[in-house]
PDB file of C-alpha atoms in Angstrom:
ATOM      1  CA  MET A1282      35.307  -3.247   2.581  1.00 35.00           C
ATOM      2  CA  SER A1283      34.051  -0.602   0.149  1.00 36.00           C
ATOM      3  CA  THR A1284      32.338  -3.272  -1.997  1.00 36.00           C
ATOM      4  CA  SER A1285      30.316  -4.644   0.947  1.00 39.00           C
ATOM      5  CA  SER A1286      29.421  -1.077   1.924  1.00 40.00           C
ATOM      6  CA  ALA A1287      28.174  -0.408  -1.608  1.00 37.00           C
ATOM      7  CA  LEU A1288      26.077  -3.596  -1.503  1.00 38.00           C
ATOM      8  CA  ARG A1289      24.499  -2.538   1.792  1.00 42.00           C
ATOM      9  CA  GLN A1290      23.673   0.881   0.327  1.00 44.00           C
ATOM     10  CA  SER A1291      22.105  -0.612  -2.811  1.00 51.00           C
ATOM     11  CA  ALA A1292      19.911  -2.939  -0.721  1.00 71.00           C
ATOM     12  CA  LYS A1293      18.622  -0.007   1.328  1.00 85.00           C
ATOM     13  CA  ALA A1294      15.063   1.077   0.561  1.00 86.00           C
ATOM     14  CA  PRO A1295      14.619   4.563  -0.954  1.00 86.00           C
ATOM     15  CA  ILE A1296      12.331   5.613   1.939  1.00 85.00           C
ATOM     16  CA  LYS A1297      11.907   4.551   5.532  1.00 88.00           C
ATOM     17  CA  VAL A1298       8.539   3.056   6.521  1.00 86.00           C
ATOM     18  CA  TYR A1299       7.978   2.545  10.226  1.00 90.00           C
ATOM     19  CA  GLY A1300       6.086   0.012  12.301  1.00 92.00           C
ATOM     20  CA  LEU A1301       5.992  -3.756  12.148  1.00 93.00           C
ATOM     21  CA  GLY A1302       4.772  -3.722   8.551  1.00 92.00           C
ATOM     22  CA  GLY A1303       7.658  -1.449   7.621  1.00 92.00           C
ATOM     23  CA  ARG A1304      10.244  -3.739   9.239  1.00 95.00           C
ATOM     24  CA  TYR A1305       9.032  -6.772   7.292  1.00 96.00           C
ATOM     25  CA  ALA A1306       8.718  -4.780   4.046  1.00 95.00           C
ATOM     26  CA  HIS A1307      12.271  -3.403   4.437  1.00 94.00           C
ATOM     27  CA  ALA A1308      13.653  -6.907   5.033  1.00 94.00           C
ATOM     28  CA  LEU A1309      11.884  -8.208   1.929  1.00 95.00           C
ATOM     29  CA  TYR A1310      13.067  -5.220  -0.126  1.00 96.00           C
ATOM     30  CA  ALA A1311      16.686  -5.907   0.871  1.00 94.00           C
ATOM     31  CA  ALA A1312      16.399  -9.618   0.003  1.00 94.00           C
ATOM     32  CA  ALA A1313      14.597  -9.001  -3.307  1.00 95.00           C
ATOM     33  CA  ASN A1314      17.043  -6.252  -4.291  1.00 94.00           C
ATOM     34  CA  LYS A1315      19.995  -8.504  -3.528  1.00 94.00           C
ATOM     35  CA  GLN A1316      18.535 -11.198  -5.800  1.00 94.00           C
ATOM     36  CA  ASN A1317      17.470  -8.680  -8.506  1.00 94.00           C
ATOM     37  CA  LYS A1318      13.831  -9.739  -8.056  1.00 95.00           C
ATOM     38  CA  LEU A1319      12.181  -6.479  -6.985  1.00 95.00           C
ATOM     39  CA  ASP A1320       9.804  -6.388  -9.969  1.00 95.00           C
ATOM     40  CA  VAL A1321       8.933 -10.087  -9.621  1.00 96.00           C
ATOM     41  CA  VAL A1322       8.143  -9.773  -5.906  1.00 96.00           C
ATOM     42  CA  ASP A1323       6.228  -6.551  -6.488  1.00 95.00           C
ATOM     43  CA  THR A1324       4.013  -8.215  -9.096  1.00 95.00           C
ATOM     44  CA  GLU A1325       3.419 -11.231  -6.838  1.00 96.00           C
ATOM     45  CA  LEU A1326       2.552  -9.162  -3.772  1.00 95.00           C
ATOM     46  CA  THR A1327       0.227  -6.986  -5.858  1.00 93.00           C
ATOM     47  CA  THR A1328      -1.547 -10.164  -7.009  1.00 94.00           C
ATOM     48  CA  LEU A1329      -1.820 -11.325  -3.383  1.00 94.00           C
ATOM     49  CA  GLN A1330      -3.187  -7.921  -2.310  1.00 91.00           C
ATOM     50  CA  ASN A1331      -5.745  -7.874  -5.131  1.00 91.00           C
ATOM     51  CA  THR A1332      -6.841 -11.421  -4.314  1.00 93.00           C
ATOM     52  CA  LEU A1333      -7.345 -10.561  -0.631  1.00 90.00           C
ATOM     53  CA  ASN A1334      -9.287  -7.410  -1.608  1.00 86.00           C
ATOM     54  CA  GLN A1335     -11.577  -9.384  -3.915  1.00 90.00           C
ATOM     55  CA  ASN A1336     -11.968 -12.563  -1.855  1.00 91.00           C
ATOM     56  CA  GLU A1337     -13.432 -11.606   1.533  1.00 89.00           C
ATOM     57  CA  LYS A1338     -13.574 -15.239   2.724  1.00 91.00           C
ATOM     58  CA  LEU A1339      -9.857 -15.739   2.104  1.00 90.00           C
ATOM     59  CA  ALA A1340      -9.017 -12.405   3.764  1.00 89.00           C
ATOM     60  CA  ALA A1341     -11.112 -13.312   6.820  1.00 90.00           C
ATOM     61  CA  PHE A1342      -9.563 -16.795   6.973  1.00 91.00           C
ATOM     62  CA  VAL A1343      -6.012 -15.437   6.799  1.00 89.00           C
ATOM     63  CA  SER A1344      -6.574 -12.777   9.470  1.00 88.00           C
ATOM     64  CA  ASN A1345      -8.633 -14.985  11.828  1.00 90.00           C
ATOM     65  CA  PRO A1346      -6.548 -15.605  14.987  1.00 89.00           C
ATOM     66  CA  SER A1347      -8.543 -18.731  15.908  1.00 91.00           C
ATOM     67  CA  VAL A1348      -7.470 -20.581  12.741  1.00 91.00           C
ATOM     68  CA  ASN A1349      -4.413 -22.797  13.221  1.00 91.00           C
ATOM     69  CA  LYS A1350      -1.328 -21.321  11.539  1.00 91.00           C
ATOM     70  CA  GLN A1351      -0.576 -24.655   9.825  1.00 92.00           C
ATOM     71  CA  ASN A1352      -3.998 -24.523   8.139  1.00 93.00           C
ATOM     72  CA  LYS A1353      -3.299 -20.947   7.016  1.00 92.00           C
ATOM     73  CA  LEU A1354       0.129 -21.972   5.771  1.00 92.00           C
ATOM     74  CA  GLY A1355      -1.366 -24.812   3.728  1.00 93.00           C
ATOM     75  CA  VAL A1356      -3.903 -22.524   2.048  1.00 92.00           C
ATOM     76  CA  LEU A1357      -1.280 -19.844   1.331  1.00 91.00           C
ATOM     77  CA  GLN A1358       1.208 -22.398  -0.023  1.00 92.00           C
ATOM     78  CA  ASP A1359      -1.494 -23.713  -2.371  1.00 93.00           C
ATOM     79  CA  PHE A1360      -2.166 -20.131  -3.485  1.00 92.00           C
ATOM     80  CA  ALA A1361       1.576 -19.548  -4.048  1.00 92.00           C
ATOM     81  CA  LYS A1362       1.848 -22.717  -6.177  1.00 94.00           C
ATOM     82  CA  GLU A1363      -1.269 -21.827  -8.140  1.00 94.00           C
ATOM     83  CA  GLN A1364       0.121 -18.346  -8.858  1.00 93.00           C
ATOM     84  CA  LYS A1365       3.612 -19.760  -9.562  1.00 95.00           C
ATOM     85  CA  MET A1366       5.083 -17.351  -7.016  1.00 95.00           C
ATOM     86  CA  SER A1367       8.837 -17.151  -6.616  1.00 95.00           C
ATOM     87  CA  ASP A1368      10.499 -18.845  -3.658  1.00 95.00           C
ATOM     88  CA  LEU A1369      11.268 -15.405  -2.240  1.00 95.00           C
ATOM     89  CA  SER A1370       7.609 -14.348  -2.089  1.00 95.00           C
ATOM     90  CA  SER A1371       6.232 -17.705  -0.953  1.00 94.00           C
ATOM     91  CA  ASN A1372       8.919 -18.031   1.749  1.00 95.00           C
ATOM     92  CA  PHE A1373       8.133 -14.503   2.904  1.00 95.00           C
ATOM     93  CA  VAL A1374       4.437 -15.322   3.292  1.00 93.00           C
ATOM     94  CA  ALA A1375       5.404 -18.552   5.107  1.00 93.00           C
ATOM     95  CA  LEU A1376       7.613 -16.512   7.464  1.00 94.00           C
ATOM     96  CA  LEU A1377       4.720 -14.168   8.269  1.00 94.00           C
ATOM     97  CA  THR A1378       2.546 -17.217   8.953  1.00 92.00           C
ATOM     98  CA  GLU A1379       5.138 -18.919  11.174  1.00 93.00           C
ATOM     99  CA  ASN A1380       5.640 -15.705  13.170  1.00 93.00           C
ATOM    100  CA  ASN A1381       1.858 -15.283  13.619  1.00 91.00           C
ATOM    101  CA  ARG A1382       1.998 -11.975  11.707  1.00 92.00           C
ATOM    102  CA  LEU A1383      -0.683 -12.601   9.074  1.00 90.00           C
ATOM    103  CA  ASN A1384      -2.932 -10.223  11.006  1.00 88.00           C
ATOM    104  CA  LYS A1385      -0.395  -7.552   9.958  1.00 90.00           C
ATOM    105  CA  LEU A1386      -0.324  -8.624   6.299  1.00 91.00           C
ATOM    106  CA  LYS A1387      -2.294  -5.543   5.219  1.00 89.00           C
ATOM    107  CA  ASP A1388       0.278  -3.284   6.964  1.00 91.00           C
ATOM    108  CA  VAL A1389       3.175  -5.189   5.374  1.00 94.00           C
ATOM    109  CA  LEU A1390       1.658  -4.948   1.894  1.00 93.00           C
ATOM    110  CA  SER A1391       0.924  -1.244   2.390  1.00 89.00           C
ATOM    111  CA  ALA A1392       4.517  -0.586   3.514  1.00 91.00           C
ATOM    112  CA  TRP A1393       5.833  -2.597   0.557  1.00 93.00           C
ATOM    113  CA  SER A1394       3.683  -0.547  -1.813  1.00 90.00           C
ATOM    114  CA  GLN A1395       5.056   2.714  -0.361  1.00 87.00           C
ATOM    115  CA  ILE A1396       8.647   1.536  -0.699  1.00 91.00           C
ATOM    116  CA  MET A1397       8.142   0.335  -4.271  1.00 92.00           C
ATOM    117  CA  SER A1398       6.394   3.568  -5.279  1.00 86.00           C
ATOM    118  CA  ALA A1399       9.425   5.510  -4.032  1.00 85.00           C
ATOM    119  CA  HIS A1400      11.741   3.034  -5.798  1.00 89.00           C
ATOM    120  CA  LYS A1401       9.892   3.633  -9.099  1.00 87.00           C
ATOM    121  CA  GLY A1402       9.888   7.418  -8.626  1.00 83.00           C
ATOM    122  CA  GLU A1403       6.126   7.514  -8.173  1.00 82.00           C
ATOM    123  CA  VAL A1404       4.420  10.198  -6.124  1.00 80.00           C
ATOM    124  CA  VAL A1405       1.380   8.547  -4.568  1.00 80.00           C
ATOM    125  CA  CYS A1406      -1.773  10.629  -4.429  1.00 85.00           C
ATOM    126  CA  ASN A1407      -4.829   9.320  -2.564  1.00 87.00           C
ATOM    127  CA  ILE A1408      -8.054  11.047  -3.543  1.00 90.00           C
ATOM    128  CA  LYS A1409     -11.495  10.633  -1.963  1.00 92.00           C
ATOM    129  CA  THR A1410     -14.606  11.878  -3.729  1.00 92.00           C
ATOM    130  CA  ALA A1411     -18.303  11.515  -2.898  1.00 91.00           C
ATOM    131  CA  LYS A1412     -18.986   9.867  -6.270  1.00 91.00           C
ATOM    132  CA  ALA A1413     -16.915   8.396  -9.084  1.00 89.00           C
ATOM    133  CA  LEU A1414     -15.138  10.846 -11.376  1.00 88.00           C
ATOM    134  CA  ASP A1415     -15.849  10.769 -15.097  1.00 90.00           C
ATOM    135  CA  SER A1416     -12.966  10.689 -17.585  1.00 91.00           C
ATOM    136  CA  SER A1417     -12.841  14.476 -18.120  1.00 92.00           C
ATOM    137  CA  GLN A1418     -12.815  15.141 -14.359  1.00 90.00           C
ATOM    138  CA  GLU A1419     -10.067  12.542 -13.928  1.00 88.00           C
ATOM    139  CA  LYS A1420      -8.044  14.248 -16.678  1.00 90.00           C
ATOM    140  CA  GLN A1421      -8.470  17.676 -15.014  1.00 90.00           C
ATOM    141  CA  LEU A1422      -7.457  16.192 -11.660  1.00 87.00           C
ATOM    142  CA  ARG A1423      -4.353  14.570 -13.135  1.00 86.00           C
ATOM    143  CA  GLU A1424      -3.323  17.849 -14.799  1.00 87.00           C
ATOM    144  CA  ALA A1425      -3.829  19.825 -11.569  1.00 85.00           C
ATOM    145  CA  LEU A1426      -1.877  17.296  -9.499  1.00 83.00           C
ATOM    146  CA  ALA A1427       0.994  17.173 -12.005  1.00 81.00           C
ATOM    147  CA  ALA A1428       2.073  20.591 -10.661  1.00 79.00           C
ATOM    148  CA  PHE A1429       2.997  18.909  -7.354  1.00 75.00           C
ATOM    149  CA  VAL A1430       5.318  16.365  -8.989  1.00 76.00           C
ATOM    150  CA  LYS A1431       9.027  16.973  -9.569  1.00 77.00           C
ATOM    151  CA  LYS A1432      10.479  16.487 -13.020  1.00 78.00           C
ATOM    152  CA  GLY A1433      11.381  12.826 -13.518  1.00 75.00           C
ATOM    153  CA  ASP A1434       8.797  11.544 -11.039  1.00 78.00           C
ATOM    154  CA  SER A1435       5.482  10.056 -12.068  1.00 80.00           C
ATOM    155  CA  LEU A1436       2.081  10.438 -10.482  1.00 82.00           C
ATOM    156  CA  LYS A1437       0.200   7.426  -9.108  1.00 81.00           C
ATOM    157  CA  ILE A1438      -3.399   8.332  -8.288  1.00 85.00           C
ATOM    158  CA  ASN A1439      -5.500   6.082  -6.052  1.00 83.00           C
ATOM    159  CA  THR A1440      -9.160   7.057  -5.979  1.00 86.00           C
ATOM    160  CA  GLU A1441     -11.725   6.087  -3.385  1.00 87.00           C
ATOM    161  CA  ILE A1442     -15.430   6.834  -3.188  1.00 89.00           C
ATOM    162  CA  ASP A1443     -16.586   8.101   0.217  1.00 91.00           C
ATOM    163  CA  PRO A1444     -20.184   9.390   0.245  1.00 91.00           C
ATOM    164  CA  THR A1445     -19.707  10.816   3.770  1.00 92.00           C
ATOM    165  CA  ILE A1446     -17.725  13.767   2.380  1.00 91.00           C
ATOM    166  CA  LEU A1447     -20.973  14.843   0.594  1.00 91.00           C
ATOM    167  CA  GLY A1448     -19.115  16.482  -2.306  1.00 90.00           C
ATOM    168  CA  GLY A1449     -15.802  18.021  -3.214  1.00 89.00           C
ATOM    169  CA  MET A1450     -12.603  16.141  -2.606  1.00 91.00           C
ATOM    170  CA  VAL A1451     -10.090  15.099   0.064  1.00 91.00           C
ATOM    171  CA  GLY A1452      -6.566  14.384  -1.085  1.00 88.00           C
ATOM    172  CA  GLU A1453      -3.125  13.355   0.128  1.00 85.00           C
ATOM    173  CA  ILE A1454      -0.133  13.872  -2.110  1.00 80.00           C
ATOM    174  CA  GLY A1455       3.188  13.038  -0.567  1.00 67.00           C
ATOM    175  CA  ASP A1456       3.169  14.778   2.804  1.00 69.00           C
ATOM    176  CA  LYS A1457       0.490  17.322   1.817  1.00 79.00           C
ATOM    177  CA  TYR A1458      -3.160  16.994   2.885  1.00 85.00           C
ATOM    178  CA  ILE A1459      -5.953  18.893   1.142  1.00 87.00           C
ATOM    179  CA  ASP A1460      -9.547  18.879   2.388  1.00 90.00           C
ATOM    180  CA  MET A1461     -11.990  20.547   0.020  1.00 89.00           C
ATOM    181  CA  SER A1462     -14.973  18.418   1.027  1.00 89.00           C
ATOM    182  CA  VAL A1463     -18.481  19.753   1.467  1.00 90.00           C
ATOM    183  CA  ALA A1464     -18.719  17.871   4.778  1.00 89.00           C
ATOM    184  CA  THR A1465     -15.772  19.836   6.221  1.00 90.00           C
ATOM    185  CA  LYS A1466     -17.175  23.147   4.947  1.00 89.00           C
ATOM    186  CA  VAL A1467     -20.566  22.372   6.542  1.00 89.00           C
ATOM    187  CA  LYS A1468     -18.850  21.445   9.800  1.00 90.00           C
ATOM    188  CA  LYS A1469     -16.859  24.712   9.823  1.00 90.00           C
ATOM    189  CA  MET A1470     -19.960  26.789   9.036  1.00 89.00           C
ATOM    190  CA  THR A1471     -21.937  25.045  11.788  1.00 90.00           C
ATOM    191  CA  GLN A1472     -19.105  25.696  14.242  1.00 90.00           C
ATOM    192  CA  LEU A1473     -18.935  29.407  13.266  1.00 88.00           C
ATOM    193  CA  ILE A1474     -22.687  29.803  13.655  1.00 90.00           C
ATOM    194  CA  SER A1475     -22.739  28.073  17.048  1.00 88.00           C
ATOM    195  CA  GLU A1476     -19.828  30.254  18.279  1.00 86.00           C
ATOM    196  CA  ALA A1477     -21.593  33.419  17.111  1.00 79.00           C
ATOM    197  CA  VAL A1478     -24.799  32.588  19.025  1.00 72.00           C
TER     198      VAL A1478
END
């Protein structure tokens, strides 16, 4: 009894991610953990995510509801063979296809990424800037953000360029949200001026 309880605990994800994507990601985490294939599956799903990000035609094909699921399954099985994906990953993608959930693949992959970041002790930080940071700015940012990370955890910084923020930066680190964008400052100033008139 205590052994099966310990197995259930070890298969439990380090964080809870909600929604449909979270449910599928948690199920995959439990199966991969049980088979000691977390790193393998993580690498394979990262490859799938990168491929979908880079190949717009494939991403559109996979998420198109008018395409027959058998056609999607054939294309994804060919991709899995080409990438030499494990049975666990290829069967998982086949399950999503069979259940007509490929339109939620982005949510599933996002939930998986969150779970694996927590598993690896990574603190994910999403940063938006109006233009790309140079290496010295990136170094300063990393040093400033390191203060938010507990000892033993590592920092994983995802950067995104968003010209609509005009300048400055918008960031999310863990459950904290920081908005130091020029666009927000302009909006606040405009609101103060219009209230004063």
